[in-house]
Amino acid sequence: MDLPIPEEEGALWSGLEVRCRNAVRKAEKSGVHVVEARTLEEWLEPYYELSCGVYRRQDKEPPFKREY
């Protein structure tokens, strides 16, 4: 699927819902930094740890092992 993305920042910003814009502003104020992973190894470990945390908070075991 191709999704046309406007190059102008104002057009991108105005296309967001109010709640989304507010969440972006809050993240900026909180010092959140977005880093784009370029390889599987760069994102797999943080994703797996985050996933395990979600299951643990629900008192469940993650359904898959890291190797899967």
Backbone as a ProteinNet text record, in pm:
[ID]
protein_1_A
[PRIMARY]
MDLPIPEEEGALWSGLEVRCRNAVRKAEKSGVHVVEARTLEEWLEPYYELSCGVYRRQDKEPPFKREY
[TERTIARY]
84.9	0	89.8	61.6	132	46.7	108.7	38.9	108.5	40.6	105	121.3	243.1	272.5	312.8	237.6	272.7	410.8	483.3	616.7	612	505	493.1	452.2	529.1	504.6	366.4	323.5	192	79	90.1	-12.8	-13.9	103.6	111.2	48.7	86.1	39.3	-112.5	-167	-311.1	-390.7	-325.3	-393.4	-410.1	-347.1	-357.4	-479.2	-532.3	-640.4	-583.9	-669.4	-628.4	-556.7	-612	-549.9	-410	-391.5	-259.6	-160.7	-203	-115.3	-75.7	-172.2	-143.2	-43.8	-58.7	33.4	174.1	184.8	315.9	379.7	302.6	355.5	402.1	322.3	358.9	488	500.6	622.3	743.8	728	839.6	880.8	781.9	811.8	874.7	841.1	894.1	1031.4	1079.3	1212.4	1219	1106.5	1104.9	1181.9	1267.7	1343.2	1306.1	1281.2	1248.5	1373.3	1405.6	1521	1471.8	1500.3	1455.7	1555.5	1506	1591.5	1615.3	1736.8	1771.4	1792	1812.6	1831.9	1741.2	1721.8	1640.1	1695.7	1825.9	1888.2	1864.2	1853	1833.7	1696.9	1595.1	1462.2	1409.2	1463.9	1407.8	1420.3	1537.5	1556.9	1467.2	1466.9	1376.4	1228.7	1190.1	1051.2	1017.3	1106.6	1080.3	1067.8	1156.3	1149.7	1019.7	978.7	852.9	735.5	737.7	631.6	624	739.1	741.7	684.6	716.3	663.7	512	455.6	308.9	247.4	304.5	251.3	268.7	382.4	406.4	308.3	275.6	179.6	41.9	16	-112.1	-99.4	12.6	40.8	34.5	89.8	93.8	236.9	261.9	391.2	386.3	492.6	495.1	477.1	397	368.8	486.6	585	695.1	828.8	923.9	1060.7	1129	1235.2	1310.9	1356.6	1398.1	1450.8	1345.4	1217.9	1111.9	1110.8
-116.5	0	123.2	216.4	344	448.8	522.3	627.9	759.4	849.7	978.8	1060	1104.9	1183.6	1323.3	1423.7	1560.7	1599.2	1674.9	1717.5	1835.6	1911.5	2029.3	1987.8	2031.8	1993.7	2038.2	2154.6	2204.9	2114.3	2062.6	1972.4	1840.8	1792.4	1670.3	1692.7	1801.9	1834.2	1852.8	1922.8	1948.4	1822.5	1723.7	1598.4	1506.3	1540.1	1457.4	1495	1398.6	1427.5	1509	1581.6	1667.2	1585.3	1468	1384.8	1342.3	1314.1	1273.4	1389.6	1508.1	1625.7	1651.9	1638.5	1659.9	1555.5	1431.3	1325.9	1352.9	1403.8	1436.6	1549.3	1651.6	1763.4	1717.7	1631.4	1580.7	1499.3	1417.2	1337.2	1427.4	1533.4	1627.1	1692.3	1734.7	1798.3	1700.4	1572.8	1469.7	1420	1470	1431.4	1300.9	1256.5	1132.2	1153.3	1056.9	1060.9	938.8	958.2	848.5	812.4	683.8	633.5	525.9	540.8	443.6	328.6	208.3	89.8	56.2	20.4	-12.3	-162	-234.6	-378.4	-450.1	-577.9	-659.4	-657.6	-667.1	-670.7	-542.7	-429.7	-301.3	-289.8	-354.3	-336.9	-460.9	-577.1	-700.1	-709.7	-683.1	-695.9	-598.2	-468.1	-377.4	-416.5	-461.4	-502.7	-623.2	-720.3	-841.3	-808.6	-724.9	-687	-613.3	-525.1	-452.8	-550.1	-644	-743.7	-828.4	-871.6	-951.6	-871.8	-744.5	-659.8	-652	-644.7	-639.5	-767.9	-882.4	-1009.3	-1022.4	-981.2	-992.3	-907.7	-789.7	-704.8	-769.3	-859.9	-931.6	-1068.4	-1089.5	-1217.5	-1335.4	-1316.6	-1422.6	-1441.1	-1557	-1584.5	-1545.5	-1487.3	-1456.7	-1585.1	-1581.2	-1703.3	-1751.8	-1665.1	-1702.7	-1677.1	-1755.4	-1732.8	-1634.8	-1572.8	-1474.6	-1534.5	-1659.9	-1724.4	-1739.4	-1747.1	-1763.1	-1645.8
0	0	0	-85.9	-89	-20.3	67.6	139.9	110.2	41.6	12.7	140.7	166.2	285.7	240.2	282.6	243.1	295.6	217.9	259.7	355.9	351.9	437.6	579.2	677.8	816.8	864.2	822.7	864.4	818.9	698.3	646.3	724.3	759.1	839.5	976.6	1040.3	1174.9	1177.9	1080	1078.7	1046	988.8	957.5	1077	1188.7	1308.9	1391.8	1463.5	1557.6	1674.4	1740.9	1853	1959.9	1994.2	2098	2057.8	1930.2	1881.6	1890.5	1848.7	1858	2002.7	2094.5	2236.4	2287.8	2243.8	2286.7	2234.5	2112.3	2056.5	2136.5	2166.9	2245.4	2383.3	2447.6	2579.7	2571.8	2468.9	2451.8	2433.1	2353.9	2333.7	2465.4	2544.1	2672.8	2771	2757.4	2847.1	2804.3	2690.5	2645.1	2567.8	2513.5	2435.6	2305.6	2273.2	2147.9	2065	1938.8	1848.7	1770.9	1773	1700.2	1605.8	1479	1379.7	1373.4	1400	1392.4	1245.6	1214.4	1076.7	1055.5	1164.7	1153.5	1252.1	1230.5	1319.6	1461.3	1473.9	1605.8	1684.3	1616.3	1685	1751	1695.3	1753.1	1822.6	1791.7	1845	1997.8	2052.5	2197.1	2275.4	2241.9	2315.5	2300.9	2181.1	2159.9	2246.5	2249	2326.1	2474.9	2525.9	2667.2	2698.4	2610	2628.2	2627.5	2534	2523.9	2651.1	2700.9	2824.2	2941.1	2948.2	3054.7	3052.7	2933.4	2919.9	2973.9	2935.7	2984.5	3135.7	3189.6	3333.8	3414.2	3363.1	3434.5	3439.3	3347	3344.7	3411.9	3480.4	3547.9	3451.1	3332.4	3231.2	3183.5	3129.1	3069.1	2921.5	2868.1	2725.1	2644	2537.9	2462	2377.2	2350	2263.9	2333.5	2300.2	2348.7	2255.1	2302.3	2223.8	2090.9	2093.1	1974	1863.5	1902.5	1804.3	1710.8
[MASK]
++++++++++++++++++++++++++++++++++++++++++++++++++++++++++++++++++++

